[in-house]
């Protein structure tokens, strides 16, 4: 690391803001990661929710080391006559696959193709989607298949469950308008969830079990009552029109987690809640801590966070959530972008999303040879929450269970049992402006970086003279690979920290 001090300008990049600090006694200047002249952020370590994919209602699946994304077209022209796909290995650089599903011109639905959701079974990729039934009945659910995640997908046809299906007739008819289909496989049994769409001015989530053919509804399994319906205060259940929609189910520790979206998608407070059950078709109970993701209405940097899917990291160590937010974070509307943040659970099984993030975040584990190794280090018990994988995004929880408050200048030491090769460090300070730090000292082995500054752009006073700290923001740095068994972070008195991420091999 001694050599790094002499070559620091070329080897060290700051992610998220312009800063200057001293390293080995030499003053250095670093630029905002959005400045191309500064080299940008290290895509071997980090990604940013920059909105490269302008779309809505994302479905993401992980195939080997590649993420495949399918979504509703949310461009300004609003063309929803096809479903487009993308693929990426780092969540930053997305290759457009073009229209992966374009219905036949004589198909039952050729427009209003919304909310595709893809799942793989026995080497076949099944895309469930919403479409406007040209035969009448409004929005309904369709199914297309492909031998490749890159498509092309084609409407399912043939004889299933004693019935012959043709692309000219909708394969699912629940007796009411339905959108946002979401399949789920649990130990060989197959389930389909969807939203009963605006019946009596209300959208609610229903479900059923499917036969092994992935399309025949098992007799008697269509739920008579909604699995979730608008009820909690944050969902505005007393409004004239109300929504619980966009379901997605995952299983963890024999518990079923049903994610859903509430409020109107064009509004800033469109958000995501969760309900849990002991069986796939319920009964489900909504979490008292809902919502798990929602933008504050007075934020001007993110809005309308909703309609999610959950997918694993390439090595299976982590779960991640894809969701959409508004391109225009002030006025909301139809035009949206796709975002990604890490999904975690605390010791009580509570869902915690490290988002909505608007600054650099670590890549999903397995995207590169470097990953978050912080939890593998020994740290003083009082600082254990700094390596639990949970970032505090709520100013109301500042200094609480997911933060550590420092009443005096404090050094947090992470010691590994043996030397590790480290290339990046991310330091999340408090979600509260009052406890957020202006700088911190970082020491990697014998090399010390004094006064590494947090971005001033993440701490500001709004038009109402209210002090704001963009939640989930912090210092994200990268440097030449360094071998060490110890990392030390020193925080000023009167500040707090939420999480430390050490990226290494």
PDB file of C-alpha atoms in Angstrom, residues 184-466:
ATOM      1  CA  UNK A 184     -44.577 -18.760  -7.559  1.00  0.00           C
ATOM      2  CA  UNK A 185     -43.253 -22.340  -7.316  1.00  0.00           C
ATOM      3  CA  UNK A 186     -43.092 -23.949  -3.887  1.00  0.00           C
ATOM      4  CA  UNK A 187     -41.721 -27.482  -3.706  1.00  0.00           C
ATOM      5  CA  UNK A 188     -43.185 -28.423  -7.062  1.00  0.00           C
ATOM      6  CA  UNK A 189     -46.573 -26.802  -6.448  1.00  0.00           C
ATOM      7  CA  UNK A 190     -47.343 -23.787  -8.628  1.00  0.00           C
ATOM      8  CA  UNK A 191     -49.302 -20.701  -7.623  1.00  0.00           C
ATOM      9  CA  UNK A 192     -50.438 -17.608  -9.476  1.00  0.00           C
ATOM     10  CA  UNK A 193     -51.192 -14.265  -7.820  1.00  0.00           C
ATOM     11  CA  UNK A 194     -52.811 -11.268  -9.489  1.00  0.00           C
ATOM     12  CA  UNK A 195     -54.751  -8.097  -8.812  1.00  0.00           C
ATOM     13  CA  UNK A 196     -58.534  -7.985  -9.176  1.00  0.00           C
ATOM     14  CA  UNK A 197     -58.470  -4.660 -10.969  1.00  0.00           C
ATOM     15  CA  UNK A 198     -60.701  -1.756  -9.930  1.00  0.00           C
ATOM     16  CA  UNK A 199     -63.904  -3.629  -9.165  1.00  0.00           C
ATOM     17  CA  UNK A 200     -66.155  -1.243  -7.235  1.00  0.00           C
ATOM     18  CA  UNK A 201     -63.260   1.264  -7.395  1.00  0.00           C
ATOM     19  CA  UNK A 202     -60.942  -1.071  -5.501  1.00  0.00           C
ATOM     20  CA  UNK A 203     -58.021  -3.279  -6.511  1.00  0.00           C
ATOM     21  CA  UNK A 204     -57.166  -6.274  -4.303  1.00  0.00           C
ATOM     22  CA  UNK A 205     -54.852  -9.280  -4.552  1.00  0.00           C
ATOM     23  CA  UNK A 206     -56.153 -12.800  -5.197  1.00  0.00           C
ATOM     24  CA  UNK A 207     -54.458 -16.120  -5.904  1.00  0.00           C
ATOM     25  CA  UNK A 208     -54.930 -19.689  -7.090  1.00  0.00           C
ATOM     26  CA  UNK A 209     -52.985 -22.907  -7.545  1.00  0.00           C
ATOM     27  CA  UNK A 210     -52.076 -24.149 -11.024  1.00  0.00           C
ATOM     28  CA  UNK A 211     -51.641 -27.662 -12.334  1.00  0.00           C
ATOM     29  CA  UNK A 212     -48.160 -28.781 -13.405  1.00  0.00           C
ATOM     30  CA  UNK A 213     -48.872 -27.515 -16.948  1.00  0.00           C
ATOM     31  CA  UNK A 214     -48.498 -23.948 -15.539  1.00  0.00           C
ATOM     32  CA  UNK A 215     -51.818 -22.821 -17.046  1.00  0.00           C
ATOM     33  CA  UNK A 216     -54.725 -24.893 -15.752  1.00  0.00           C
ATOM     34  CA  UNK A 217     -56.273 -23.472 -12.583  1.00  0.00           C
ATOM     35  CA  UNK A 218     -56.623 -26.273 -10.042  1.00  0.00           C
ATOM     36  CA  UNK A 219     -60.303 -26.666  -9.266  1.00  0.00           C
ATOM     37  CA  UNK A 220     -61.465 -25.018  -6.053  1.00  0.00           C
ATOM     38  CA  UNK A 221     -58.228 -23.091  -5.390  1.00  0.00           C
ATOM     39  CA  UNK A 222     -59.165 -19.603  -6.619  1.00  0.00           C
ATOM     40  CA  UNK A 223     -59.377 -17.624  -3.389  1.00  0.00           C
ATOM     41  CA  UNK A 224     -62.887 -16.493  -2.546  1.00  0.00           C
ATOM     42  CA  UNK A 225     -61.678 -13.503  -0.554  1.00  0.00           C
ATOM     43  CA  UNK A 226     -58.813 -11.139  -1.240  1.00  0.00           C
ATOM     44  CA  UNK A 227     -55.417 -12.115   0.129  1.00  0.00           C
ATOM     45  CA  UNK A 228     -54.764  -8.422   0.765  1.00  0.00           C
ATOM     46  CA  UNK A 229     -57.069  -5.434   0.269  1.00  0.00           C
ATOM     47  CA  UNK A 230     -56.595  -1.715   1.055  1.00  0.00           C
ATOM     48  CA  UNK A 231     -56.802  -1.308   4.829  1.00  0.00           C
ATOM     49  CA  UNK A 232     -53.757   0.381   6.387  1.00  0.00           C
ATOM     50  CA  UNK A 233     -53.595   4.147   6.780  1.00  0.00           C
ATOM     51  CA  UNK A 234     -50.551   4.559   4.484  1.00  0.00           C
ATOM     52  CA  UNK A 235     -52.605   2.932   1.688  1.00  0.00           C
ATOM     53  CA  UNK A 236     -55.279   5.676   1.862  1.00  0.00           C
ATOM     54  CA  UNK A 237     -58.129   3.139   2.234  1.00  0.00           C
ATOM     55  CA  UNK A 238     -60.804   5.843   2.545  1.00  0.00           C
ATOM     56  CA  UNK A 239     -60.115   7.389  -0.861  1.00  0.00           C
ATOM     57  CA  UNK A 240     -62.673   7.022  -3.646  1.00  0.00           C
ATOM     58  CA  UNK A 241     -60.287   4.823  -5.638  1.00  0.00           C
ATOM     59  CA  UNK A 242     -57.873   2.536  -3.824  1.00  0.00           C
ATOM     60  CA  UNK A 243     -55.296  -0.082  -4.694  1.00  0.00           C
ATOM     61  CA  UNK A 244     -53.541  -3.193  -3.460  1.00  0.00           C
ATOM     62  CA  UNK A 245     -51.834  -4.571  -6.564  1.00  0.00           C
ATOM     63  CA  UNK A 246     -48.593  -5.949  -8.060  1.00  0.00           C
ATOM     64  CA  UNK A 247     -48.157  -9.050  -5.841  1.00  0.00           C
ATOM     65  CA  UNK A 248     -44.908 -10.980  -5.482  1.00  0.00           C
ATOM     66  CA  UNK A 249     -44.428 -13.938  -3.116  1.00  0.00           C
ATOM     67  CA  UNK A 250     -41.258 -15.440  -1.688  1.00  0.00           C
ATOM     68  CA  UNK A 251     -40.664 -18.061   0.988  1.00  0.00           C
ATOM     69  CA  UNK A 252     -38.188 -17.756   3.861  1.00  0.00           C
ATOM     70  CA  UNK A 253     -37.909 -19.997   6.926  1.00  0.00           C
ATOM     71  CA  UNK A 254     -41.272 -21.633   6.193  1.00  0.00           C
ATOM     72  CA  UNK A 255     -42.935 -18.209   6.132  1.00  0.00           C
ATOM     73  CA  UNK A 256     -44.546 -16.739   3.005  1.00  0.00           C
ATOM     74  CA  UNK A 257     -43.983 -13.068   2.275  1.00  0.00           C
ATOM     75  CA  UNK A 258     -46.472 -11.391  -0.052  1.00  0.00           C
ATOM     76  CA  UNK A 259     -45.215  -8.045  -1.355  1.00  0.00           C
ATOM     77  CA  UNK A 260     -47.790  -5.699  -2.874  1.00  0.00           C
ATOM     78  CA  UNK A 261     -48.073  -2.070  -3.959  1.00  0.00           C
ATOM     79  CA  UNK A 262     -50.577   0.509  -2.722  1.00  0.00           C
ATOM     80  CA  UNK A 263     -51.786   3.997  -3.678  1.00  0.00           C
ATOM     81  CA  UNK A 264     -52.019   5.344  -7.237  1.00  0.00           C
ATOM     82  CA  UNK A 265     -48.935   4.658  -9.347  1.00  0.00           C
ATOM     83  CA  UNK A 266     -48.697   8.253 -10.624  1.00  0.00           C
ATOM     84  CA  UNK A 267     -48.464   9.665  -7.085  1.00  0.00           C
ATOM     85  CA  UNK A 268     -45.278  10.217  -5.105  1.00  0.00           C
ATOM     86  CA  UNK A 269     -46.452   8.001  -2.219  1.00  0.00           C
ATOM     87  CA  UNK A 270     -46.997   4.883  -4.343  1.00  0.00           C
ATOM     88  CA  UNK A 271     -45.211   2.317  -2.184  1.00  0.00           C
ATOM     89  CA  UNK A 272     -44.677  -1.314  -1.244  1.00  0.00           C
ATOM     90  CA  UNK A 273     -46.038  -3.253   1.703  1.00  0.00           C
ATOM     91  CA  UNK A 274     -45.704  -6.860   2.845  1.00  0.00           C
ATOM     92  CA  UNK A 275     -48.005  -9.444   4.393  1.00  0.00           C
ATOM     93  CA  UNK A 276     -47.064 -12.856   5.801  1.00  0.00           C
ATOM     94  CA  UNK A 277     -48.725 -16.256   6.008  1.00  0.00           C
ATOM     95  CA  UNK A 278     -47.997 -19.871   6.914  1.00  0.00           C
ATOM     96  CA  UNK A 279     -49.272 -21.186   3.576  1.00  0.00           C
ATOM     97  CA  UNK A 280     -49.069 -19.855   0.000  1.00  0.00           C
ATOM     98  CA  UNK A 281     -52.758 -18.910  -0.260  1.00  0.00           C
ATOM     99  CA  UNK A 282     -53.023 -17.453   3.190  1.00  0.00           C
ATOM    100  CA  UNK A 283     -54.587 -16.167   5.261  1.00  0.00           C
ATOM    101  CA  UNK A 284     -52.141 -13.241   5.079  1.00  0.00           C
ATOM    102  CA  UNK A 285     -51.590 -10.632   7.787  1.00  0.00           C
ATOM    103  CA  UNK A 286     -50.140  -7.266   6.849  1.00  0.00           C
ATOM    104  CA  UNK A 287     -46.995  -6.202   8.669  1.00  0.00           C
ATOM    105  CA  UNK A 288     -47.542  -3.466  11.226  1.00  0.00           C
ATOM    106  CA  UNK A 289     -44.282  -1.849  10.127  1.00  0.00           C
ATOM    107  CA  UNK A 290     -45.533  -1.246   6.557  1.00  0.00           C
ATOM    108  CA  UNK A 291     -44.624   0.254   4.190  1.00  0.00           C
ATOM    109  CA  UNK A 292     -41.272  -1.410   3.485  1.00  0.00           C
ATOM    110  CA  UNK A 293     -40.589   1.062   0.665  1.00  0.00           C
ATOM    111  CA  UNK A 294     -42.125   4.487   0.137  1.00  0.00           C
ATOM    112  CA  UNK A 295     -40.767   7.914  -0.740  1.00  0.00           C
ATOM    113  CA  UNK A 296     -41.528  10.820   1.548  1.00  0.00           C
ATOM    114  CA  UNK A 297     -43.885  13.261  -0.230  1.00  0.00           C
ATOM    115  CA  UNK A 298     -41.495  16.155   0.432  1.00  0.00           C
ATOM    116  CA  UNK A 299     -38.470  14.466  -1.175  1.00  0.00           C
ATOM    117  CA  UNK A 300     -37.327  15.906  -4.483  1.00  0.00           C
ATOM    118  CA  UNK A 301     -34.891  13.123  -5.388  1.00  0.00           C
ATOM    119  CA  UNK A 302     -37.129  10.031  -5.614  1.00  0.00           C
ATOM    120  CA  UNK A 303     -40.849   9.390  -5.973  1.00  0.00           C
ATOM    121  CA  UNK A 304     -43.394   6.665  -6.702  1.00  0.00           C
ATOM    122  CA  UNK A 305     -41.438   3.604  -5.564  1.00  0.00           C
ATOM    123  CA  UNK A 306     -43.569   0.576  -6.338  1.00  0.00           C
ATOM    124  CA  UNK A 307     -44.355  -2.660  -8.214  1.00  0.00           C
ATOM    125  CA  UNK A 308     -41.529  -4.970  -7.208  1.00  0.00           C
ATOM    126  CA  UNK A 309     -40.023  -8.340  -7.957  1.00  0.00           C
ATOM    127  CA  UNK A 310     -37.341 -10.102  -5.900  1.00  0.00           C
ATOM    128  CA  UNK A 311     -34.342 -11.929  -7.368  1.00  0.00           C
ATOM    129  CA  UNK A 312     -31.184 -13.597  -6.009  1.00  0.00           C
ATOM    130  CA  UNK A 313     -27.612 -12.414  -6.444  1.00  0.00           C
ATOM    131  CA  UNK A 314     -25.564 -14.555  -8.874  1.00  0.00           C
ATOM    132  CA  UNK A 315     -23.973 -16.559  -6.040  1.00  0.00           C
ATOM    133  CA  UNK A 316     -27.269 -16.916  -4.138  1.00  0.00           C
ATOM    134  CA  UNK A 317     -25.969 -15.159  -1.002  1.00  0.00           C
ATOM    135  CA  UNK A 318     -28.329 -12.181  -1.209  1.00  0.00           C
ATOM    136  CA  UNK A 319     -31.825 -11.166  -2.272  1.00  0.00           C
ATOM    137  CA  UNK A 320     -32.455  -8.002  -4.279  1.00  0.00           C
ATOM    138  CA  UNK A 321     -35.583  -6.053  -5.127  1.00  0.00           C
ATOM    139  CA  UNK A 322     -36.361  -4.432  -8.461  1.00  0.00           C
ATOM    140  CA  UNK A 323     -38.970  -1.671  -8.498  1.00  0.00           C
ATOM    141  CA  UNK A 324     -39.820   1.423 -10.475  1.00  0.00           C
ATOM    142  CA  UNK A 325     -39.793   5.103  -9.549  1.00  0.00           C
ATOM    143  CA  UNK A 326     -40.728   8.307 -11.353  1.00  0.00           C
ATOM    144  CA  UNK A 327     -38.327   9.970 -13.774  1.00  0.00           C
ATOM    145  CA  UNK A 328     -39.856  13.271 -12.630  1.00  0.00           C
ATOM    146  CA  UNK A 329     -39.420  12.981  -8.871  1.00  0.00           C
ATOM    147  CA  UNK A 330     -41.328  16.224  -8.270  1.00  0.00           C
ATOM    148  CA  UNK A 331     -44.438  15.796 -10.420  1.00  0.00           C
ATOM    149  CA  UNK A 332     -44.654  11.988 -10.725  1.00  0.00           C
ATOM    150  CA  UNK A 333     -46.630  10.701 -13.696  1.00  0.00           C
ATOM    151  CA  UNK A 334     -46.410   7.841 -16.200  1.00  0.00           C
ATOM    152  CA  UNK A 335     -42.732   7.894 -17.161  1.00  0.00           C
ATOM    153  CA  UNK A 336     -40.724   5.677 -14.849  1.00  0.00           C
ATOM    154  CA  UNK A 337     -37.298   4.060 -14.411  1.00  0.00           C
ATOM    155  CA  UNK A 338     -36.159   0.773 -12.930  1.00  0.00           C
ATOM    156  CA  UNK A 339     -34.281   0.728  -9.603  1.00  0.00           C
ATOM    157  CA  UNK A 340     -32.585  -1.990  -7.545  1.00  0.00           C
ATOM    158  CA  UNK A 341     -31.821  -2.316  -3.843  1.00  0.00           C
ATOM    159  CA  UNK A 342     -30.778  -5.085  -1.472  1.00  0.00           C
ATOM    160  CA  UNK A 343     -33.458  -6.902   0.525  1.00  0.00           C
ATOM    161  CA  UNK A 344     -32.647  -8.090   4.047  1.00  0.00           C
ATOM    162  CA  UNK A 345     -34.355  -9.498   7.144  1.00  0.00           C
ATOM    163  CA  UNK A 346     -33.585  -8.616  10.737  1.00  0.00           C
ATOM    164  CA  UNK A 347     -33.358 -11.161  13.559  1.00  0.00           C
ATOM    165  CA  UNK A 348     -37.155 -11.159  13.960  1.00  0.00           C
ATOM    166  CA  UNK A 349     -37.908 -11.812  10.298  1.00  0.00           C
ATOM    167  CA  UNK A 350     -38.812  -8.189   9.621  1.00  0.00           C
ATOM    168  CA  UNK A 351     -38.315  -7.153   5.999  1.00  0.00           C
ATOM    169  CA  UNK A 352     -35.737  -4.398   5.577  1.00  0.00           C
ATOM    170  CA  UNK A 353     -35.014  -2.868   2.184  1.00  0.00           C
ATOM    171  CA  UNK A 354     -31.780  -0.920   1.812  1.00  0.00           C
ATOM    172  CA  UNK A 355     -33.518   1.731  -0.230  1.00  0.00           C
ATOM    173  CA  UNK A 356     -34.708   3.722  -1.975  1.00  0.00           C
ATOM    174  CA  UNK A 357     -31.086   4.453  -2.833  1.00  0.00           C
ATOM    175  CA  UNK A 358     -29.926   7.338  -4.993  1.00  0.00           C
ATOM    176  CA  UNK A 359     -26.170   7.079  -4.419  1.00  0.00           C
ATOM    177  CA  UNK A 360     -23.557   4.391  -5.063  1.00  0.00           C
ATOM    178  CA  UNK A 361     -24.367   0.945  -3.652  1.00  0.00           C
ATOM    179  CA  UNK A 362     -22.336  -2.291  -3.562  1.00  0.00           C
ATOM    180  CA  UNK A 363     -22.935  -4.724  -6.402  1.00  0.00           C
ATOM    181  CA  UNK A 364     -24.910  -7.896  -5.662  1.00  0.00           C
ATOM    182  CA  UNK A 365     -22.687 -10.646  -4.337  1.00  0.00           C
ATOM    183  CA  UNK A 366     -21.230 -12.719  -7.148  1.00  0.00           C
ATOM    184  CA  UNK A 367     -21.246  -9.953  -9.763  1.00  0.00           C
ATOM    185  CA  UNK A 368     -17.476  -9.613  -9.405  1.00  0.00           C
ATOM    186  CA  UNK A 369     -14.597 -11.170  -7.498  1.00  0.00           C
ATOM    187  CA  UNK A 370     -15.178  -8.600  -4.717  1.00  0.00           C
ATOM    188  CA  UNK A 371     -18.093  -8.757  -2.277  1.00  0.00           C
ATOM    189  CA  UNK A 372     -19.118  -7.461   1.143  1.00  0.00           C
ATOM    190  CA  UNK A 373     -16.874  -9.277   3.639  1.00  0.00           C
ATOM    191  CA  UNK A 374     -17.560  -7.014   6.636  1.00  0.00           C
ATOM    192  CA  UNK A 375     -19.577  -9.608   8.549  1.00  0.00           C
ATOM    193  CA  UNK A 376     -16.586 -11.957   8.442  1.00  0.00           C
ATOM    194  CA  UNK A 377     -14.498  -9.550  10.542  1.00  0.00           C
ATOM    195  CA  UNK A 378     -14.411  -9.347  14.331  1.00  0.00           C
ATOM    196  CA  UNK A 379     -15.801  -6.089  15.700  1.00  0.00           C
ATOM    197  CA  UNK A 380     -16.654  -4.825  19.172  1.00  0.00           C
ATOM    198  CA  UNK A 381     -20.171  -5.919  20.172  1.00  0.00           C
ATOM    199  CA  UNK A 382     -21.356  -2.335  20.586  1.00  0.00           C
ATOM    200  CA  UNK A 383     -20.728  -1.850  16.863  1.00  0.00           C
ATOM    201  CA  UNK A 384     -22.274  -5.122  15.653  1.00  0.00           C
ATOM    202  CA  UNK A 385     -25.113  -3.394  13.796  1.00  0.00           C
ATOM    203  CA  UNK A 386     -22.528  -1.751  11.528  1.00  0.00           C
ATOM    204  CA  UNK A 387     -21.956  -5.083   9.785  1.00  0.00           C
ATOM    205  CA  UNK A 388     -25.454  -6.616   9.820  1.00  0.00           C
ATOM    206  CA  UNK A 389     -26.246  -5.787   6.193  1.00  0.00           C
ATOM    207  CA  UNK A 390     -29.003  -3.321   7.145  1.00  0.00           C
ATOM    208  CA  UNK A 391     -28.805   0.379   6.259  1.00  0.00           C
ATOM    209  CA  UNK A 392     -31.031   2.849   8.094  1.00  0.00           C
ATOM    210  CA  UNK A 393     -33.228   4.838   5.703  1.00  0.00           C
ATOM    211  CA  UNK A 394     -35.433   6.491   8.323  1.00  0.00           C
ATOM    212  CA  UNK A 395     -34.479   9.671  10.154  1.00  0.00           C
ATOM    213  CA  UNK A 396     -36.946   8.678  12.873  1.00  0.00           C
ATOM    214  CA  UNK A 397     -34.678   5.683  13.655  1.00  0.00           C
ATOM    215  CA  UNK A 398     -31.520   7.780  13.878  1.00  0.00           C
ATOM    216  CA  UNK A 399     -29.253   6.580  16.670  1.00  0.00           C
ATOM    217  CA  UNK A 400     -31.545   3.593  17.198  1.00  0.00           C
ATOM    218  CA  UNK A 401     -31.147  -0.163  16.675  1.00  0.00           C
ATOM    219  CA  UNK A 402     -29.726   0.199  13.173  1.00  0.00           C
ATOM    220  CA  UNK A 403     -27.348   3.032  14.006  1.00  0.00           C
ATOM    221  CA  UNK A 404     -24.499   3.686  16.443  1.00  0.00           C
ATOM    222  CA  UNK A 405     -24.222   7.156  17.974  1.00  0.00           C
ATOM    223  CA  UNK A 406     -20.760   8.407  18.937  1.00  0.00           C
ATOM    224  CA  UNK A 407     -20.648  10.642  22.029  1.00  0.00           C
ATOM    225  CA  UNK A 408     -16.918  11.167  21.526  1.00  0.00           C
ATOM    226  CA  UNK A 409     -14.502  10.687  18.669  1.00  0.00           C
ATOM    227  CA  UNK A 410     -14.611   6.936  18.107  1.00  0.00           C
ATOM    228  CA  UNK A 411     -12.626   4.452  16.047  1.00  0.00           C
ATOM    229  CA  UNK A 412     -14.413   1.299  14.888  1.00  0.00           C
ATOM    230  CA  UNK A 413     -11.972  -1.535  14.182  1.00  0.00           C
ATOM    231  CA  UNK A 414     -12.697  -4.527  11.928  1.00  0.00           C
ATOM    232  CA  UNK A 415     -10.181  -7.389  12.311  1.00  0.00           C
ATOM    233  CA  UNK A 416     -10.076 -10.403  10.006  1.00  0.00           C
ATOM    234  CA  UNK A 417      -8.654 -13.742  11.068  1.00  0.00           C
ATOM    235  CA  UNK A 418      -6.256 -13.530   8.136  1.00  0.00           C
ATOM    236  CA  UNK A 419      -5.293 -10.908   5.589  1.00  0.00           C
ATOM    237  CA  UNK A 420      -7.903 -10.137   2.949  1.00  0.00           C
ATOM    238  CA  UNK A 421      -7.552  -8.415  -0.408  1.00  0.00           C
ATOM    239  CA  UNK A 422      -9.684  -5.260  -0.226  1.00  0.00           C
ATOM    240  CA  UNK A 423     -10.584  -2.845  -3.017  1.00  0.00           C
ATOM    241  CA  UNK A 424     -13.404  -0.683  -1.691  1.00  0.00           C
ATOM    242  CA  UNK A 425     -15.103   0.680   1.431  1.00  0.00           C
ATOM    243  CA  UNK A 426     -18.533   2.222   1.811  1.00  0.00           C
ATOM    244  CA  UNK A 427     -19.441   4.105   4.990  1.00  0.00           C
ATOM    245  CA  UNK A 428     -23.105   4.934   5.659  1.00  0.00           C
ATOM    246  CA  UNK A 429     -23.562   7.670   8.224  1.00  0.00           C
ATOM    247  CA  UNK A 430     -26.815   8.589  10.005  1.00  0.00           C
ATOM    248  CA  UNK A 431     -30.112   9.032   8.178  1.00  0.00           C
ATOM    249  CA  UNK A 432     -30.625  12.184  10.258  1.00  0.00           C
ATOM    250  CA  UNK A 433     -29.104  15.477   9.138  1.00  0.00           C
ATOM    251  CA  UNK A 434     -28.291  16.398  12.750  1.00  0.00           C
ATOM    252  CA  UNK A 435     -26.189  13.237  13.274  1.00  0.00           C
ATOM    253  CA  UNK A 436     -24.751  12.918   9.785  1.00  0.00           C
ATOM    254  CA  UNK A 437     -21.011  13.319   9.529  1.00  0.00           C
ATOM    255  CA  UNK A 438     -19.080  15.755   7.385  1.00  0.00           C
ATOM    256  CA  UNK A 439     -16.033  13.495   7.260  1.00  0.00           C
ATOM    257  CA  UNK A 440     -14.433  10.333   8.614  1.00  0.00           C
ATOM    258  CA  UNK A 441     -10.914   8.926   8.782  1.00  0.00           C
ATOM    259  CA  UNK A 442     -10.289   5.605   7.041  1.00  0.00           C
ATOM    260  CA  UNK A 443      -7.269   3.422   7.772  1.00  0.00           C
ATOM    261  CA  UNK A 444      -6.526   0.295   5.767  1.00  0.00           C
ATOM    262  CA  UNK A 445      -3.692  -1.489   7.484  1.00  0.00           C
ATOM    263  CA  UNK A 446      -0.883   1.037   7.850  1.00  0.00           C
ATOM    264  CA  UNK A 447      -2.262   3.510   5.320  1.00  0.00           C
ATOM    265  CA  UNK A 448      -4.433   6.313   6.618  1.00  0.00           C
ATOM    266  CA  UNK A 449      -6.835   8.559   4.737  1.00  0.00           C
ATOM    267  CA  UNK A 450      -7.658  11.521   6.950  1.00  0.00           C
ATOM    268  CA  UNK A 451     -10.756  13.630   6.545  1.00  0.00           C
ATOM    269  CA  UNK A 452     -12.547  11.659   3.823  1.00  0.00           C
ATOM    270  CA  UNK A 453     -15.560  13.881   3.219  1.00  0.00           C
ATOM    271  CA  UNK A 454     -19.179  12.879   2.910  1.00  0.00           C
ATOM    272  CA  UNK A 455     -20.915  14.541  -0.021  1.00  0.00           C
ATOM    273  CA  UNK A 456     -22.371  17.934   0.844  1.00  0.00           C
ATOM    274  CA  UNK A 457     -24.991  17.336  -1.877  1.00  0.00           C
ATOM    275  CA  UNK A 458     -26.494  14.622   0.342  1.00  0.00           C
ATOM    276  CA  UNK A 459     -27.013  17.123   3.175  1.00  0.00           C
ATOM    277  CA  UNK A 460     -29.038  20.195   2.329  1.00  0.00           C
ATOM    278  CA  UNK A 461     -31.623  22.697   3.531  1.00  0.00           C
ATOM    279  CA  UNK A 462     -34.828  22.595   1.519  1.00  0.00           C
ATOM    280  CA  UNK A 463     -37.076  25.451   0.416  1.00  0.00           C
ATOM    281  CA  UNK A 464     -38.841  25.369   3.789  1.00  0.00           C
ATOM    282  CA  UNK A 465     -35.541  25.730   5.699  1.00  0.00           C
ATOM    283  CA  UNK A 466     -35.809  22.097   6.791  1.00  0.00           C
TER     284      UNK A 466
END
